[in-house]
CSV table of C-alpha atoms and ligand atoms in Angstrom, one decimal:
chain,number,residue,atom,x,y,z
A,276,MET,CA,-0.1,0.0,-0.3
A,277,PRO,CA,1.0,3.5,-0.7
A,278,ALA,CA,2.7,5.4,1.9
A,279,GLY,CA,0.2,8.9,3.2
A,280,THR,CA,2.7,12.0,2.9
A,281,ASN,CA,2.6,11.8,7.1
A,282,ASP,CA,3.3,8.1,7.2
A,283,ILE,CA,6.5,9.3,5.6
A,284,ASP,CA,7.6,12.2,7.6
A,285,GLU,CA,6.8,9.3,10.6
A,286,ARG,CA,9.1,7.8,8.9
A,287,LEU,CA,11.6,10.5,8.5
A,288,ASP,CA,11.1,10.7,12.3
A,289,ALA,CA,11.8,7.8,13.0
A,290,PHE,CA,14.9,7.7,10.7
A,291,VAL,CA,16.3,10.6,12.2
A,292,ALA,CA,16.1,8.3,15.7
A,293,ALA,CA,17.7,5.4,14.4
A,294,CYS,CA,20.4,7.7,12.8
A,295,ARG,CA,21.5,9.2,16.1
A,296,GLN,CA,21.7,6.4,18.1
A,297,HIS,CA,23.6,4.9,15.3
A,298,GLY,CA,26.3,7.2,15.3
A,299,VAL,CA,25.1,8.0,12.1
A,300,LYS,CA,24.7,11.7,10.4
A,301,ALA,CA,21.5,11.8,9.0
A,302,THR,CA,22.3,14.9,6.7
A,303,HIS,CA,19.6,16.1,3.9
A,304,GLN,CA,21.5,13.0,0.9
A,305,ARG,CA,21.0,10.4,3.8
A,306,ARG,CA,17.4,12.0,4.5
A,307,GLU,CA,16.5,11.9,1.0
A,308,ILE,CA,17.8,8.7,0.0
A,309,TYR,CA,16.1,7.4,2.4
A,310,ARG,CA,13.3,8.7,2.1
A,311,GLU,CA,12.6,7.4,-1.6
A,312,LEU,CA,13.2,4.2,-0.2
A,313,ALA,CA,10.6,5.0,2.5
A,314,ARG,CA,8.0,6.3,-0.1
A,315,THR,CA,8.0,3.1,-2.6
A,316,VAL,CA,7.1,-0.3,-2.0
A,317,GLU,CA,9.2,-1.3,-5.2
A,318,HIS,CA,12.5,-2.5,-3.5
A,319,PRO,CA,14.1,0.7,-5.9
A,320,ASP,CA,18.0,-1.4,-6.3
A,321,VAL,CA,21.1,2.0,-6.4
A,322,GLN,CA,20.0,3.3,-10.1
A,323,THR,CA,16.4,3.5,-9.3
A,324,VAL,CA,17.3,6.1,-5.2
A,325,TYR,CA,19.7,7.6,-7.2
A,326,ARG,CA,17.4,8.6,-10.1
A,327,ARG,CA,14.9,9.6,-8.1
A,328,VAL,CA,17.1,11.3,-5.0
A,329,ARG,CA,19.0,13.2,-8.1
A,330,ARG,CA,15.4,15.2,-9.4
A,331,ARG,CA,15.3,16.7,-6.1
A,332,VAL,CA,19.0,16.7,-5.4
A,333,PRO,CA,21.4,17.3,-7.8
A,334,SER,CA,24.3,17.6,-6.6
A,335,VAL,CA,24.1,14.2,-5.2
A,336,SER,CA,26.2,11.0,-7.2
A,337,LEU,CA,25.6,7.1,-7.3
A,338,ASP,CA,28.6,6.3,-4.7
A,339,THR,CA,27.5,9.0,-2.5
A,340,VAL,CA,23.8,6.6,-2.8
A,341,TYR,CA,25.7,3.1,-2.8
A,342,ARG,CA,27.6,3.9,-0.6
A,343,THR,CA,24.5,5.6,2.0
A,344,LEU,CA,22.5,2.5,1.1
A,345,ARG,CA,25.0,-0.1,2.7
A,346,LEU,CA,26.2,2.1,5.4
A,347,LEU,CA,22.6,2.2,6.5
A,348,ASP,CA,22.3,-2.3,6.1
A,349,ASP,CA,25.0,-2.3,7.6
A,350,LYS,CA,23.4,-0.2,10.4
A,351,GLY,CA,20.0,-2.2,10.3
A,352,ILE,CA,18.1,1.0,8.9
A,353,VAL,CA,17.9,-0.6,5.9
A,354,CYS,CA,17.4,-4.0,4.3
A,355,ARG,CA,19.0,-5.5,1.8
A,356,VAL,CA,16.8,-7.9,-0.5
A,357,ALA,CA,19.1,-9.6,-2.8
A,358,CYS,CA,21.7,-10.7,-2.0
A,359,GLN,CA,24.4,-11.0,-5.1
A,360,ASP,CA,26.4,-7.1,-4.9
A,361,ALA,CA,24.8,-6.7,-8.2
A,362,CYS,CA,21.5,-6.5,-8.7
A,363,ALA,CA,20.8,-5.5,-4.7
A,364,ARG,CA,17.8,-4.4,-4.3
A,365,PHE,CA,16.8,-1.7,-0.5
A,366,ASP,CA,13.8,-1.9,1.8
A,367,ALA,CA,13.8,0.7,4.2
A,368,ALA,CA,11.3,-1.7,6.0
A,369,THR,CA,14.0,-3.5,8.3
A,370,GLU,CA,11.4,-6.5,10.1
A,371,ARG,CA,11.1,-9.7,8.9
A,372,HIS,CA,9.1,-10.8,6.0
A,373,PRO,CA,9.3,-13.0,2.4
A,374,HIS,CA,8.8,-11.4,-1.5
A,375,PHE,CA,8.2,-12.7,-4.7
A,376,SER,CA,10.2,-11.7,-7.0
A,377,CYS,CA,9.5,-11.9,-10.1
A,378,VAL,CA,11.5,-13.2,-12.9
A,379,LYS,CA,9.8,-12.2,-16.0
A,380,CYS,CA,9.8,-8.2,-15.2
A,381,GLY,CA,12.4,-8.4,-12.2
A,382,ALA,CA,9.5,-7.1,-9.5
A,383,LEU,CA,9.9,-7.2,-5.8
A,384,LEU,CA,6.8,-7.3,-3.9
A,385,ASP,CA,6.2,-7.3,-0.2
A,386,VAL,CA,4.5,-10.8,0.7
A,387,CYS,CA,2.4,-10.9,3.8
A,388,SER,CA,2.8,-14.0,6.2
A,389,ASP,CA,2.4,-14.3,9.5
A,390,GLU,CA,3.1,-17.9,9.7
A,391,LEU,CA,6.5,-17.6,7.8
A,392,ASN,CA,7.9,-14.6,10.1
A,393,ALA,CA,7.0,-17.0,12.4
A,394,LEU,CA,9.1,-19.8,10.5
A,395,PRO,CA,11.8,-21.5,13.5
A,396,VAL,CA,15.8,-21.9,11.9
A,397,PRO,CA,15.3,-25.1,11.4
A,398,ALA,CA,18.8,-26.6,13.7
A,399,SER,CA,19.9,-28.0,11.0
A,400,ALA,CA,20.9,-24.3,9.7
A,401,THR,CA,22.2,-23.4,13.3
A,402,ALA,CA,24.6,-26.5,13.0
A,403,LEU,CA,26.3,-24.7,10.0
A,404,GLY,CA,27.0,-21.6,11.9
A,405,THR,CA,25.5,-18.4,13.0
A,406,VAL,CA,22.2,-17.5,11.6
A,407,THR,CA,21.6,-13.8,11.2
A,408,SER,CA,19.1,-13.1,9.3
A,409,VAL,CA,16.1,-15.3,7.5
A,410,HIS,CA,14.9,-14.4,4.1
A,411,VAL,CA,12.6,-16.2,2.2
A,412,VAL,CA,12.0,-15.7,-1.3
A,413,PHE,CA,8.8,-16.9,-4.0
A,414,GLN,CA,10.4,-17.2,-7.3
A,415,GLY,CA,7.6,-17.1,-10.4
A,416,VAL,CA,5.7,-14.7,-12.7
A,417,CYS,CA,4.0,-11.8,-11.1
A,418,VAL,CA,-0.1,-11.1,-11.9
A,419,ALA,CA,0.5,-8.3,-14.5
A,420,CYS,CA,3.0,-10.4,-16.1
A,421,ARG,CA,1.2,-13.1,-16.3
A,422,ASN,CA,-1.9,-11.3,-17.8
A,423,GLY,CA,-0.2,-10.2,-20.7
A,424,ARG,CA,0.4,-6.4,-19.2
A,425,GLN,CA,4.0,-4.6,-18.8
A,426,ARG,CA,4.5,-3.5,-15.2
A,427,GLY,CA,4.8,0.4,-14.7
A,428,ARG,CA,8.0,1.9,-13.4
B,736,ZN,ZN1,6.3,-9.5,-13.7
B,737,ZN,ZN1,10.0,-6.0,1.1
């Protein structure tokens, strides 16, 4: 569901508080980068965030966007969804949730499932090492692609 303006302001306040807590300076550029992430459910990649932030902050560089998202991910303030560096997608929602990934158009959609979020980590996984996060991804063809429509970006 699209976030309203008030909601964004609240999330920005929470963002500034989280930054303070983690000793990260909530600079103007970082706030604008976070705003672009928080206002969409698309899980944009670095390039997409950069293109959108640049409309309002022409002085921002791709490198700044990349480093900011990396830093915020390190601090747990945003979430990196895809594992591979080359196609990393970012999410302002850091609470655990599954995703649906469309193999045709690349859409990455949130899946709501209390059941999956409560799924315990099996002993066979913890035996292999310390589990720090769990990410369930469903792959398939999204409704828009299935109906032969191109998903608007
Ligand atoms: Zn699709
Ligand atoms: Zn998500």
